[in-house]
Coordinates of C-alpha atoms in Angstrom, one line a residue:
M34 CA 33.7 24.5 -24.2
S35 CA 31.5 27.5 -22.8
V36 CA 30.5 27.3 -19.2
A37 CA 27.1 27.2 -17.9
P38 CA 25.3 30.5 -18.1
H39 CA 23.6 29.3 -15.0
L40 CA 27.0 30.0 -13.3
H41 CA 26.1 33.7 -14.3
L42 CA 29.5 34.6 -13.9
P43 CA 31.5 37.7 -14.3
P44 CA 33.6 38.4 -17.9
T45 CA 36.9 36.0 -18.8
D46 CA 39.8 38.3 -17.9
R47 CA 42.4 37.3 -20.1
I48 CA 45.7 39.3 -19.3
L49 CA 45.1 38.4 -15.7
S50 CA 43.8 34.5 -16.4
S51 CA 45.8 34.2 -19.9
R52 CA 44.8 30.2 -19.4
T53 CA 41.2 30.2 -18.0
G54 CA 40.1 34.2 -17.5
W55 CA 39.1 33.1 -14.2
T56 CA 39.6 35.6 -11.3
R57 CA 38.7 35.3 -7.4
A58 CA 35.5 37.5 -8.7
H59 CA 34.6 33.7 -10.4
W60 CA 35.2 31.7 -7.4
E61 CA 32.8 33.8 -4.7
A62 CA 30.3 33.9 -7.7
T63 CA 30.5 30.0 -8.1
A64 CA 30.3 29.7 -4.5
D65 CA 27.2 32.2 -4.1
R66 CA 25.3 29.8 -6.9
M67 CA 25.8 27.1 -4.8
L68 CA 25.0 28.2 -0.8
D69 CA 22.0 29.9 -3.1
A70 CA 20.9 26.8 -4.8
L71 CA 20.4 24.7 -1.0
T72 CA 18.2 27.0 0.0
P73 CA 15.1 25.4 -1.2
Y74 CA 15.9 22.0 -0.1
A75 CA 16.4 23.6 3.7
T76 CA 14.5 22.3 7.2
P77 CA 12.5 25.2 8.3
G78 CA 15.0 25.8 11.2
F79 CA 18.4 25.4 8.1
A80 CA 19.7 22.4 10.7
Q81 CA 19.9 19.7 7.9
Y82 CA 19.6 20.4 3.9
R83 CA 17.9 17.0 2.6
L84 CA 19.3 16.9 -1.4
P85 CA 17.7 15.2 -4.0
G86 CA 19.8 11.4 -4.6
R87 CA 20.3 8.2 -3.1
N88 CA 20.4 8.6 0.8
S89 CA 23.7 6.5 2.3
W90 CA 23.9 4.0 4.6
S91 CA 23.6 6.6 7.8
G92 CA 20.1 7.2 7.2
V93 CA 18.0 10.5 6.0
V94 CA 18.8 12.4 9.3
S95 CA 22.4 11.6 8.9
D96 CA 22.3 12.7 5.2
G97 CA 20.3 16.4 6.3
L98 CA 23.6 17.1 8.9
E99 CA 26.1 16.4 6.1
G100 CA 24.0 18.3 4.4
F101 CA 24.4 21.2 6.7
A102 CA 28.2 20.7 7.6
R103 CA 30.1 20.5 4.2
S104 CA 28.0 23.6 2.6
F105 CA 28.8 25.1 6.2
L106 CA 32.6 24.6 5.1
L107 CA 31.8 26.8 2.1
A108 CA 29.9 29.1 4.0
A109 CA 32.3 29.9 6.0
F110 CA 35.3 30.3 3.6
R111 CA 32.8 33.0 1.5
I112 CA 32.5 34.6 4.6
A113 CA 35.4 34.6 6.4
G114 CA 37.1 35.3 3.4
A115 CA 34.9 39.0 2.2
G116 CA 35.9 40.0 6.1
G117 CA 32.3 39.7 7.0
A118 CA 30.9 41.4 4.3
V119 CA 28.3 38.9 2.4
D120 CA 25.2 39.2 2.4
P121 CA 23.5 38.7 6.1
A122 CA 20.8 36.3 5.4
L123 CA 24.1 33.4 4.7
T124 CA 25.2 34.1 8.5
E125 CA 21.3 33.7 9.3
R126 CA 21.2 30.8 7.7
Y127 CA 23.9 28.9 9.7
A128 CA 23.5 30.0 12.4
A129 CA 19.7 29.5 13.2
G130 CA 21.3 26.1 11.7
L131 CA 23.6 25.6 14.6
A132 CA 20.6 26.9 16.8
A133 CA 18.2 24.2 16.0
G134 CA 20.3 21.5 15.6
T135 CA 22.1 21.4 18.7
D136 CA 18.0 22.0 20.1
P137 CA 16.3 18.3 20.7
G138 CA 13.0 19.6 20.5
S139 CA 13.5 21.5 17.3
G140 CA 12.0 18.2 15.3
E141 CA 15.5 18.8 13.0
A142 CA 18.0 17.9 15.4
W143 CA 21.9 16.2 15.0
P144 CA 22.1 12.3 15.7
R145 CA 24.7 12.7 18.7
L146 CA 28.5 11.9 18.1
T147 CA 28.5 8.1 18.7
D148 CA 31.7 6.3 18.5
C149 CA 32.8 5.3 14.6
S150 CA 29.4 7.5 13.1
Q151 CA 29.2 9.6 10.9
Q152 CA 28.5 12.8 12.5
L153 CA 32.1 12.3 13.7
V154 CA 33.1 13.1 9.5
E155 CA 30.8 15.9 9.7
A156 CA 31.5 17.1 13.2
A157 CA 35.1 18.5 11.9
S158 CA 33.2 20.6 9.4
V159 CA 31.6 21.8 11.7
A160 CA 34.4 22.5 13.9
I161 CA 36.6 24.0 11.1
A162 CA 33.8 26.5 9.1
L163 CA 33.1 27.3 13.5
H164 CA 37.2 28.4 14.1
E165 CA 37.1 30.3 10.3
T166 CA 33.9 32.7 10.7
R167 CA 34.1 33.2 14.2
P168 CA 33.3 36.9 15.1
W169 CA 30.3 36.1 12.8
I170 CA 28.5 33.5 13.6
W171 CA 30.2 32.1 17.1
D172 CA 31.1 35.4 18.4
R173 CA 26.9 36.1 18.6
L174 CA 25.7 32.9 18.7
D175 CA 23.8 32.9 22.5
A176 CA 25.3 31.8 25.1
G177 CA 22.9 29.1 25.7
V178 CA 23.8 27.8 22.0
Q179 CA 27.0 27.7 22.3
E180 CA 26.2 25.5 25.3
R181 CA 24.6 23.6 23.6
V182 CA 27.1 23.3 20.9
A183 CA 29.9 22.8 22.6
D184 CA 27.9 20.4 24.8
W185 CA 27.4 18.4 20.8
F186 CA 30.5 18.0 20.2
S187 CA 31.7 16.5 23.4
G188 CA 30.3 13.3 22.2
F189 CA 34.2 12.9 20.7
V190 CA 36.1 12.9 24.0
G191 CA 36.9 10.1 24.7
G192 CA 35.1 8.3 22.0
R193 CA 36.6 5.4 19.2
T194 CA 36.5 6.8 15.5
W195 CA 38.2 4.0 12.9
D196 CA 41.8 4.3 12.5
N197 CA 42.0 6.1 9.4
N198 CA 42.4 9.7 8.3
W199 CA 38.7 9.9 10.5
R200 CA 41.8 10.3 13.9
L201 CA 41.7 13.7 12.4
F202 CA 38.1 14.5 12.4
Q203 CA 38.6 14.0 16.2
V204 CA 41.3 16.1 16.8
V205 CA 40.1 19.3 15.0
S206 CA 37.0 19.1 16.6
E207 CA 38.3 19.0 20.6
Q208 CA 40.4 21.5 19.0
F209 CA 38.0 23.7 19.2
L210 CA 36.2 23.2 22.2
A211 CA 40.0 24.1 23.8
S212 CA 40.0 27.5 21.9
V213 CA 36.1 28.2 23.1
G214 CA 37.2 26.9 26.8
A215 CA 34.7 23.6 26.5
P216 CA 35.7 20.3 27.8
Y217 CA 38.6 18.1 25.8
S218 CA 41.0 15.2 26.3
R219 CA 44.7 16.6 25.2
S220 CA 45.2 12.9 24.9
D221 CA 42.5 12.8 22.1
I222 CA 44.5 15.4 20.6
E223 CA 47.6 14.3 20.6
G224 CA 47.4 10.5 20.5
G225 CA 44.9 11.3 16.9
L226 CA 48.4 13.8 15.9
D227 CA 50.9 10.8 17.1
R228 CA 49.1 7.9 14.7
I229 CA 49.0 10.0 11.7
E230 CA 53.3 9.9 12.2
D231 CA 52.5 6.2 11.7
W232 CA 51.2 6.6 8.1
Y233 CA 54.0 8.9 7.5
V234 CA 55.6 7.0 4.3
G235 CA 57.9 9.8 3.0
D236 CA 58.4 12.7 0.2
G237 CA 55.7 14.2 1.3
W238 CA 53.1 10.9 1.2
Y239 CA 51.2 9.5 4.2
T240 CA 48.6 6.2 3.8
D241 CA 45.3 6.8 4.3
G242 CA 45.8 4.5 7.4
S243 CA 47.4 1.0 7.7
G244 CA 47.6 -0.5 3.8
R245 CA 48.7 0.7 0.3
N246 CA 45.8 3.8 0.9
F247 CA 46.8 6.3 -2.5
D248 CA 44.4 8.7 -3.0
Y249 CA 43.1 11.8 -2.9
Y250 CA 42.0 11.7 0.6
I251 CA 46.1 12.2 1.1
G252 CA 46.1 16.0 0.0
W253 CA 42.2 16.9 1.4
A254 CA 42.6 14.9 4.5
M255 CA 45.8 13.5 6.0
H256 CA 47.3 17.1 4.6
L257 CA 44.2 19.3 5.5
Y258 CA 43.0 18.9 8.7
P259 CA 46.8 18.1 10.3
L260 CA 47.5 22.2 8.9
L261 CA 43.8 23.3 10.3
W262 CA 44.2 21.8 13.4
A263 CA 47.5 24.1 13.8
R264 CA 45.7 27.4 12.8
I265 CA 43.2 26.5 15.6
A266 CA 46.0 25.5 18.1
G267 CA 47.4 28.4 17.2
P268 CA 51.8 29.0 16.6
D269 CA 51.9 29.0 20.9
G270 CA 49.9 25.9 20.7
D271 CA 51.0 23.7 18.4
G272 CA 53.6 22.6 19.9
G273 CA 56.1 22.6 16.7
R274 CA 54.1 20.0 14.8
A275 CA 52.5 22.7 12.5
A276 CA 56.7 22.8 10.7
V277 CA 56.8 19.5 10.0
Y278 CA 52.9 19.3 8.6
R279 CA 54.8 22.6 6.3
E280 CA 57.6 20.6 5.7
R281 CA 55.8 17.3 4.2
L282 CA 52.6 19.5 2.3
G283 CA 55.6 21.6 0.0
R284 CA 57.2 18.2 -0.4
F285 CA 54.2 16.6 -1.8
L286 CA 52.8 19.8 -3.4
E287 CA 55.9 19.4 -5.5
D288 CA 54.8 17.1 -7.6
Y289 CA 51.1 17.6 -6.6
P290 CA 50.3 20.0 -10.4
R291 CA 51.6 16.8 -12.6
F292 CA 48.2 15.2 -11.7
F293 CA 45.7 17.8 -13.5
G294 CA 45.6 17.8 -17.2
G295 CA 45.6 20.5 -19.6
D296 CA 42.3 21.0 -19.5
G297 CA 41.9 20.8 -15.6
A298 CA 41.4 17.3 -14.8
P299 CA 42.3 15.1 -12.1
V300 CA 43.2 12.8 -13.0
H301 CA 40.9 10.2 -11.8
Q302 CA 41.4 7.3 -9.8
G303 CA 40.6 6.2 -5.8
R304 CA 37.4 6.5 -3.5
S305 CA 35.3 9.1 -3.3
L306 CA 35.5 11.4 -6.2
C307 CA 32.1 12.8 -5.7
Y308 CA 34.0 15.0 -3.6
R309 CA 35.6 16.7 -7.7
F310 CA 37.4 19.3 -6.8
A311 CA 37.9 18.7 -3.5
A312 CA 41.5 18.0 -5.3
L313 CA 42.6 21.3 -4.6
A314 CA 42.4 21.6 -0.9
P315 CA 46.1 21.5 -0.2
V316 CA 47.6 23.1 -3.2
W317 CA 45.2 25.9 -1.5
M318 CA 46.9 25.1 2.2
G319 CA 50.1 25.5 0.3
A320 CA 49.6 28.8 0.1
L321 CA 47.3 30.1 3.4
A322 CA 50.4 28.2 5.3
D323 CA 52.8 29.6 3.6
C324 CA 54.6 26.6 2.2
T325 CA 54.1 26.3 -1.4
P326 CA 56.9 25.6 -3.3
L327 CA 54.3 26.5 -5.9
A328 CA 54.6 30.1 -7.5
P329 CA 51.4 31.6 -6.7
G330 CA 50.4 32.0 -10.2
L331 CA 50.8 28.1 -11.0
T332 CA 48.7 27.8 -8.0
R333 CA 45.4 29.8 -9.1
R334 CA 45.5 28.0 -13.0
L335 CA 45.6 24.9 -10.7
A336 CA 42.4 25.6 -8.9
S337 CA 41.1 27.5 -11.0
G338 CA 41.5 25.3 -13.9
A339 CA 40.2 22.1 -12.2
L340 CA 37.0 24.2 -10.9
R341 CA 36.4 25.6 -14.4
H342 CA 36.8 22.4 -16.5
F343 CA 34.1 21.1 -13.8
A344 CA 32.1 24.4 -14.6
E345 CA 32.4 23.9 -18.2
R346 CA 31.4 20.0 -17.9
G347 CA 28.1 21.4 -16.3
V348 CA 29.4 21.1 -12.3
P349 CA 27.1 22.2 -10.5
D350 CA 24.2 21.1 -12.9
E351 CA 21.7 23.3 -13.9
R352 CA 20.0 23.3 -10.4
G353 CA 23.6 24.6 -8.7
L354 CA 23.8 21.6 -7.4
L355 CA 26.2 18.6 -6.8
T356 CA 25.1 15.5 -8.1
L357 CA 26.5 12.1 -6.9
G358 CA 28.6 11.1 -9.5
W359 CA 31.7 12.7 -12.0
Y360 CA 30.2 15.0 -14.5
D361 CA 26.6 13.6 -14.5
T362 CA 25.5 10.7 -11.7
F363 CA 26.9 8.4 -11.1
L364 CA 26.7 6.0 -8.7
P365 CA 29.3 3.5 -9.4
T366 CA 31.7 6.4 -8.6
T367 CA 30.2 6.3 -5.4
Q368 CA 30.6 4.2 -1.8
P369 CA 27.8 3.4 0.2
Y370 CA 28.1 6.0 2.5
S371 CA 28.2 9.0 0.0
G372 CA 24.8 10.1 1.0
P373 CA 23.0 13.2 -1.4
A374 CA 25.1 15.8 0.3
S375 CA 28.9 14.0 0.4
P376 CA 30.0 15.9 -2.4
Y377 CA 30.2 19.3 -1.2
W378 CA 33.5 18.0 0.4
A379 CA 34.0 19.3 -3.0
S380 CA 33.5 22.8 -0.8
K381 CA 37.6 21.9 0.4
G382 CA 38.2 23.2 -3.0
F383 CA 37.5 27.1 -1.7
L384 CA 39.9 27.1 0.6
G385 CA 41.7 29.8 -1.1
L386 CA 39.2 31.9 -0.6
L387 CA 40.3 32.3 2.7
L388 CA 43.2 34.6 1.1
P389 CA 42.5 37.9 0.9
P390 CA 41.9 39.3 -2.3
G391 CA 45.2 41.4 -2.9
H392 CA 46.9 38.0 -1.9
E393 CA 49.3 36.8 -5.1
V394 CA 47.8 33.6 -5.7
W395 CA 44.8 36.1 -6.7
T396 CA 47.3 38.6 -8.7
A397 CA 50.1 37.1 -9.7
R398 CA 49.4 36.1 -14.0
E399 CA 48.3 32.3 -14.4
L400 CA 51.4 29.9 -15.5
P401 CA 51.4 26.8 -17.4
L402 CA 50.8 23.8 -15.7
P403 CA 53.4 20.8 -16.0
V404 CA 51.8 19.0 -19.0
E405 CA 51.9 22.9 -20.4
E406 CA 55.1 23.3 -21.2
S407 CA 57.0 19.9 -22.1
D408 CA 56.4 16.1 -21.9
T409 CA 56.7 14.9 -18.6
Y410 CA 57.6 11.8 -16.6
T411 CA 57.6 11.4 -13.1
A412 CA 58.1 8.2 -10.3
L413 CA 56.5 8.5 -7.7
P414 CA 58.0 5.7 -5.6
A415 CA 56.0 5.9 -2.1
P416 CA 52.3 5.3 -3.7
G417 CA 54.0 3.1 -6.4
W418 CA 53.1 5.8 -9.3
L419 CA 54.4 6.8 -12.8
L420 CA 53.2 10.4 -14.5
H421 CA 53.2 10.9 -17.4
G422 CA 52.0 14.0 -19.5
T423 CA 51.8 14.7 -23.2
R424 CA 51.8 18.6 -24.2
H425 CA 50.5 18.3 -27.7
D426 CA 47.1 16.4 -25.9
G427 CA 47.5 17.8 -22.6
I428 CA 46.3 14.4 -21.4
V429 CA 48.2 12.9 -17.2
R430 CA 47.9 9.3 -17.4
L431 CA 48.7 7.2 -14.3
V432 CA 50.5 3.9 -14.3
N433 CA 49.1 2.1 -11.0
H434 CA 52.5 -0.5 -9.4
G435 CA 51.5 0.7 -5.6
S436 CA 48.1 1.8 -4.4
D437 CA 45.2 -1.5 -3.9
H438 CA 42.8 -0.2 -0.7
H439 CA 43.7 -3.0 1.0
P440 CA 44.8 -3.5 5.0
L441 CA 48.5 -4.8 5.5
P442 CA 47.8 -8.4 6.4
E443 CA 49.2 -10.5 9.4
A444 CA 52.3 -11.3 10.3
G445 CA 53.7 -14.3 9.4
D446 CA 50.9 -14.9 6.4
T447 CA 52.3 -16.3 3.6
D448 CA 49.2 -15.8 1.3
P449 CA 50.0 -13.3 -1.2
D450 CA 46.1 -11.9 -1.1
A451 CA 46.2 -12.4 3.0
G452 CA 44.4 -9.6 4.3
A453 CA 42.5 -8.6 0.8
G454 CA 39.3 -7.9 -0.2
D455 CA 37.6 -7.4 -3.1
D456 CA 39.1 -5.4 -6.1
D457 CA 38.5 -1.5 -6.5
P458 CA 37.9 -0.4 -10.5
H459 CA 39.7 2.7 -8.7
Y460 CA 42.8 1.3 -6.9
A461 CA 43.4 -2.3 -9.1
K462 CA 44.0 -1.2 -12.7
L463 CA 47.0 -1.3 -14.5
A464 CA 46.4 3.0 -15.4
Y465 CA 44.0 5.6 -14.7
S466 CA 44.0 9.0 -16.4
T467 CA 43.2 12.2 -17.1
A468 CA 40.9 12.2 -19.7
T469 CA 39.0 8.2 -19.1
A470 CA 38.1 6.5 -15.8
P471 CA 37.5 2.7 -15.4
E472 CA 35.0 0.4 -16.2
S473 CA 32.7 0.7 -12.9
A474 CA 29.1 -0.3 -12.8
P475 CA 29.0 -3.6 -11.5
H476 CA 27.7 -5.1 -14.7
A477 CA 31.3 -4.1 -16.4
F478 CA 33.7 -4.5 -14.2
T479 CA 32.8 -8.4 -13.4
R480 CA 33.9 -8.4 -17.0
N481 CA 37.1 -6.4 -16.1
I482 CA 38.6 -5.8 -19.0
D483 CA 40.2 -2.5 -18.9
N484 CA 43.7 -1.3 -17.8
H485 CA 44.1 -5.2 -16.7
L486 CA 45.7 -8.7 -17.3
A487 CA 43.7 -11.7 -16.7
L488 CA 43.8 -15.1 -16.7
L489 CA 40.6 -16.5 -18.0
A490 CA 39.6 -19.4 -16.6
P491 CA 37.5 -21.8 -18.9
D492 CA 33.7 -20.5 -18.1
G493 CA 35.2 -16.8 -18.6
T494 CA 35.8 -15.5 -15.1
P495 CA 39.0 -13.3 -15.2
S496 CA 41.4 -13.5 -12.3
R497 CA 41.1 -10.1 -10.4
R498 CA 44.3 -7.6 -9.4
R499 CA 43.6 -7.4 -5.6
R500 CA 47.1 -7.0 -3.5
I501 CA 49.1 -5.3 -5.3
H502 CA 53.2 -6.1 -4.3
P503 CA 55.5 -3.2 -6.2
L504 CA 59.2 -4.2 -7.2
R505 CA 60.6 -0.8 -8.8
C506 CA 59.8 2.9 -9.6
E507 CA 62.1 5.0 -10.7
D508 CA 63.2 7.2 -14.1
R509 CA 60.5 5.9 -16.8
V510 CA 60.7 1.9 -15.1
A511 CA 57.9 0.4 -12.4
A512 CA 57.0 -2.7 -11.8
S513 CA 54.6 -4.5 -9.3
W514 CA 53.3 -8.7 -9.1
S515 CA 49.7 -9.5 -7.5
A516 CA 48.7 -13.1 -7.3
A517 CA 45.9 -14.7 -9.8
R518 CA 43.3 -17.1 -8.6
L519 CA 41.1 -19.1 -10.6
P520 CA 37.4 -21.0 -9.4
G521 CA 37.8 -24.3 -8.4
D522 CA 41.7 -24.1 -8.7
A523 CA 43.3 -23.3 -5.7
R524 CA 46.9 -21.8 -6.5
A525 CA 47.7 -18.2 -6.5
Y526 CA 49.8 -17.8 -10.3
R527 CA 52.3 -15.1 -10.4
I528 CA 51.8 -12.7 -12.6
S529 CA 54.5 -9.8 -12.8
T530 CA 54.5 -5.9 -14.5
T531 CA 56.9 -3.9 -15.8
S532 CA 55.6 -0.7 -17.2
V533 CA 58.1 1.2 -19.6
L534 CA 56.9 4.9 -20.0
H535 CA 58.4 6.3 -24.0
G536 CA 56.4 9.4 -25.4
P537 CA 52.6 9.3 -25.0
W538 CA 53.2 4.8 -24.9
E539 CA 53.2 2.9 -21.6
I540 CA 54.2 -0.6 -22.4
R541 CA 53.6 -3.4 -20.3
V542 CA 56.3 -6.7 -19.8
H543 CA 53.9 -9.2 -17.7
R544 CA 55.7 -12.4 -16.7
V545 CA 52.3 -15.0 -16.9
E546 CA 52.0 -17.9 -14.9
A547 CA 49.4 -20.1 -15.7
P548 CA 47.9 -23.5 -15.8
E549 CA 47.5 -25.3 -19.1
G550 CA 44.2 -24.5 -21.1
A551 CA 43.8 -20.6 -19.5
V552 CA 43.8 -18.0 -21.8
V553 CA 45.9 -14.5 -21.6
R554 CA 43.8 -11.2 -21.8
E555 CA 44.7 -7.4 -22.0
G556 CA 43.0 -4.3 -22.3
G557 CA 43.6 -0.9 -22.3
H558 CA 42.0 2.4 -21.3
A559 CA 38.4 2.7 -21.8
V560 CA 37.1 5.5 -23.5
A561 CA 34.0 7.1 -23.2
H562 CA 31.7 9.0 -24.9
R563 CA 27.5 10.6 -25.1
T564 CA 28.1 8.4 -28.5
S565 CA 29.3 5.1 -28.9
P566 CA 32.7 5.2 -29.7
F567 CA 34.6 4.2 -33.6
A568 CA 36.1 0.9 -33.3
A569 CA 38.6 -1.5 -35.6
S570 CA 41.3 -4.4 -34.9
G571 CA 43.2 -6.1 -36.9
P572 CA 45.9 -8.9 -36.0
G573 CA 47.1 -8.3 -32.5
W574 CA 46.1 -4.9 -32.3
A575 CA 42.5 -2.7 -31.0
L576 CA 41.4 0.6 -31.4
A577 CA 38.7 2.7 -30.1
R578 CA 38.1 6.2 -30.6
T579 CA 35.8 8.6 -29.5
A580 CA 33.0 11.4 -31.4
D581 CA 36.1 14.1 -30.3
G582 CA 39.5 11.9 -31.1
L583 CA 40.8 10.5 -28.7
S584 CA 42.1 7.4 -28.4
S585 CA 42.6 4.1 -27.1
A586 CA 44.2 1.6 -28.5
V587 CA 46.8 -1.7 -27.2
V588 CA 49.5 -3.9 -29.3
G589 CA 50.7 -7.3 -29.3
L590 CA 54.7 -6.6 -29.4
Y591 CA 55.5 -10.0 -28.3
G592 CA 53.4 -13.5 -26.6
W593 CA 50.6 -12.3 -27.9
D594 CA 49.0 -14.6 -31.1
G595 CA 48.4 -12.2 -33.6
G596 CA 45.4 -14.0 -35.1
P597 CA 42.1 -11.2 -36.4
E598 CA 40.1 -13.5 -34.2
D599 CA 42.3 -12.5 -31.7
A600 CA 41.9 -8.5 -30.9
E601 CA 38.9 -7.1 -30.4
V602 CA 36.9 -4.4 -28.8
A603 CA 34.1 -4.6 -26.1
R604 CA 31.1 -2.5 -25.5
D605 CA 29.8 -0.9 -22.6
V606 CA 26.8 1.4 -21.9
E607 CA 26.5 3.1 -18.1
A608 CA 29.5 1.5 -17.3
N609 CA 31.9 4.6 -16.9
A610 CA 32.0 8.3 -15.6
Y611 CA 33.1 9.9 -19.2
G612 CA 30.0 9.0 -20.5
P613 CA 26.8 6.8 -21.6
H614 CA 28.7 5.0 -23.9
S615 CA 32.1 3.0 -23.6
A616 CA 34.5 1.0 -25.7
V617 CA 37.8 -0.8 -24.4
P618 CA 39.9 -2.8 -26.7
Y619 CA 41.9 -5.7 -25.4
L620 CA 44.3 -8.8 -26.9
R621 CA 42.9 -12.3 -25.9
G622 CA 45.6 -15.5 -26.5
T623 CA 44.8 -18.1 -27.1
P624 CA 45.0 -21.5 -24.4
H625 CA 48.0 -20.8 -21.9
P626 CA 50.7 -24.2 -23.0
G627 CA 50.7 -24.0 -18.3
G628 CA 54.0 -23.0 -16.5
V629 CA 55.4 -19.1 -17.7
T630 CA 54.9 -17.5 -20.3
V631 CA 56.5 -13.6 -22.3
H632 CA 53.4 -11.2 -23.2
V633 CA 54.5 -7.7 -24.7
T634 CA 51.8 -5.2 -24.6
L635 CA 52.0 -1.5 -26.1
V636 CA 49.6 1.4 -24.4
V637 CA 48.3 3.7 -26.0
L638 CA 45.9 6.5 -24.9
S639 CA 46.3 9.6 -27.2
R640 CA 44.1 12.5 -29.2
D641 CA 46.6 12.2 -31.8
S642 CA 45.7 9.3 -34.9
V643 CA 46.7 6.5 -33.8
H644 CA 47.9 3.6 -36.3
P645 CA 48.6 0.4 -34.4
E646 CA 49.5 -1.8 -37.2
A647 CA 52.2 1.2 -38.2
L648 CA 53.0 0.6 -34.0
R649 CA 54.5 -3.1 -33.9
S650 CA 57.1 -2.1 -35.9
A651 CA 57.9 1.2 -33.5
V652 CA 59.1 -0.7 -30.7
R653 CA 61.8 -3.4 -31.1
V654 CA 61.2 -6.5 -28.7
R655 CA 64.1 -9.1 -28.1
V656 CA 63.2 -12.1 -24.8
A657 CA 66.2 -13.6 -23.7
G658 CA 65.1 -16.0 -21.3
D659 CA 63.4 -13.5 -18.7
A660 CA 65.4 -10.7 -19.9
V661 CA 63.2 -8.6 -22.5
T662 CA 65.0 -6.4 -23.9
L663 CA 62.8 -2.9 -26.0
G664 CA 64.1 -0.8 -28.7
F665 CA 62.5 2.8 -29.5
L666 CA 63.1 4.4 -32.8
D667 CA 65.0 7.0 -31.3
G668 CA 68.0 5.0 -30.0
R669 CA 66.7 4.1 -26.3
T670 CA 66.9 0.5 -25.3
V671 CA 65.5 -0.9 -21.9
E672 CA 66.0 -3.9 -20.5
V673 CA 63.0 -5.0 -18.5

């Protein structure tokens, strides 16, 4: 693909950057275009940026503050990274915005910081940006403006935030107050940093608050803010915490490059995906905090590959704006708290501009991603995930047996879904990838076909996958169980699933409890494109393929009836972040006899030609009671 011409990028450098062609100059040009594009949407005093798009539940003024704060992060990285040598209008805009935003009489003043308000999130971005640009903005503000800004931040002191990554917004903001000699609460800072210790689960992984909340917030929040706090506190003020945070981030980054496909795409999983290349924040922070295990050339290849991936697909758009979506505007990718400026948390992806132009991450030659060197298999027991990438097509797939984004149940509650709310397509699926997105539009998720094994009630209502109970995650095997419920039936039926990886394949072995008459249905990956995908099916198999050759298939290996009417492709429109036309291959069994059955399914996502009929003989399945043995053509066997 070609990068959109409206970005006005410099020529590519295929000597320094043999894989992406991008250099620091490309990053600076992209940042400049994004910042310039915002000015038509500024209020007269530049305190708010009121962008087009759907408003959040916090209202237009809060959304305007969000536009200022999040773009201020991008401006700060650009200003500080250039040593202040940028267009003076850039620093002047944000200095003026600080003055107007904290002036109650300006007509564009920011809302006060109150408990658990959206303003707390935005204040943290302002605090970080002020710290990083201190010689060029804060130190040059009038004393009265400095006092007003500090007074605005004072709403944090002794205040209450949500008990998750929001605790860190209070930490960095009050540390900024301390750094400028304003009143602050040391107990607020220490309490927030102590709290995240409760959420550290090992191997570099946090959960974002209590529960099994694993997604990109671990990188762009739980790892990022503690080390940003340490930059404000300084080496003499971090109490030794920064060394711990650096060690954890280093461990996290050992596996992190395996989340990115050969085309630069990150795995499409979790909430707030409209932040897009904010997923690069921990990669840059590893270099900035001197704790990364990644070679400099790999750091830049990963980061430039991801930014270029989006630029090639129209991000930012022809106006220079980031929209609420993944590529194009797609609201099911967002949450109710997402306003038109929310995507500008993507500014965190430009953190690397704080590294000087002579730093080796900018001067070293690019190195290949893990998926560009070999097929990869990575077990991540902390979140309960398997990653597998295939070198020949560059796709990375994430098999999910651990992240459900539900709060923990109360102690002693025996209901398997206790405390769980509605399932979310960005957490509840069995698999995700760098080449696909879940069917997340409400009308499609009601059917809940893709990457899900469901019991169907007589009226067609599918069971959901709410709380995930991990069982195993090692080598190329992961397992979990969840409860399936049907309308009018008080019982929770247990579905246990084990995923086994082999090449580009995932083999799912299901032990299914079901009432008599229920129907078992399983779907593969949803593929999407600008044009309607090709579809085919036969006895025990179904396949969907996009015009650019991405194929998704499911093949029944055991426990499926294999009739031609029991394998189909479901189509949808405007249901998927990857394109307006989507399709999901699926298998559907006959009415269940009641009790326990075993079902084995081969799931394929590949840019190779896929021949489902042939694949039925590619895996030998032997079932003896609760033991299932899988035999592969290369002689490998796995017992589940």
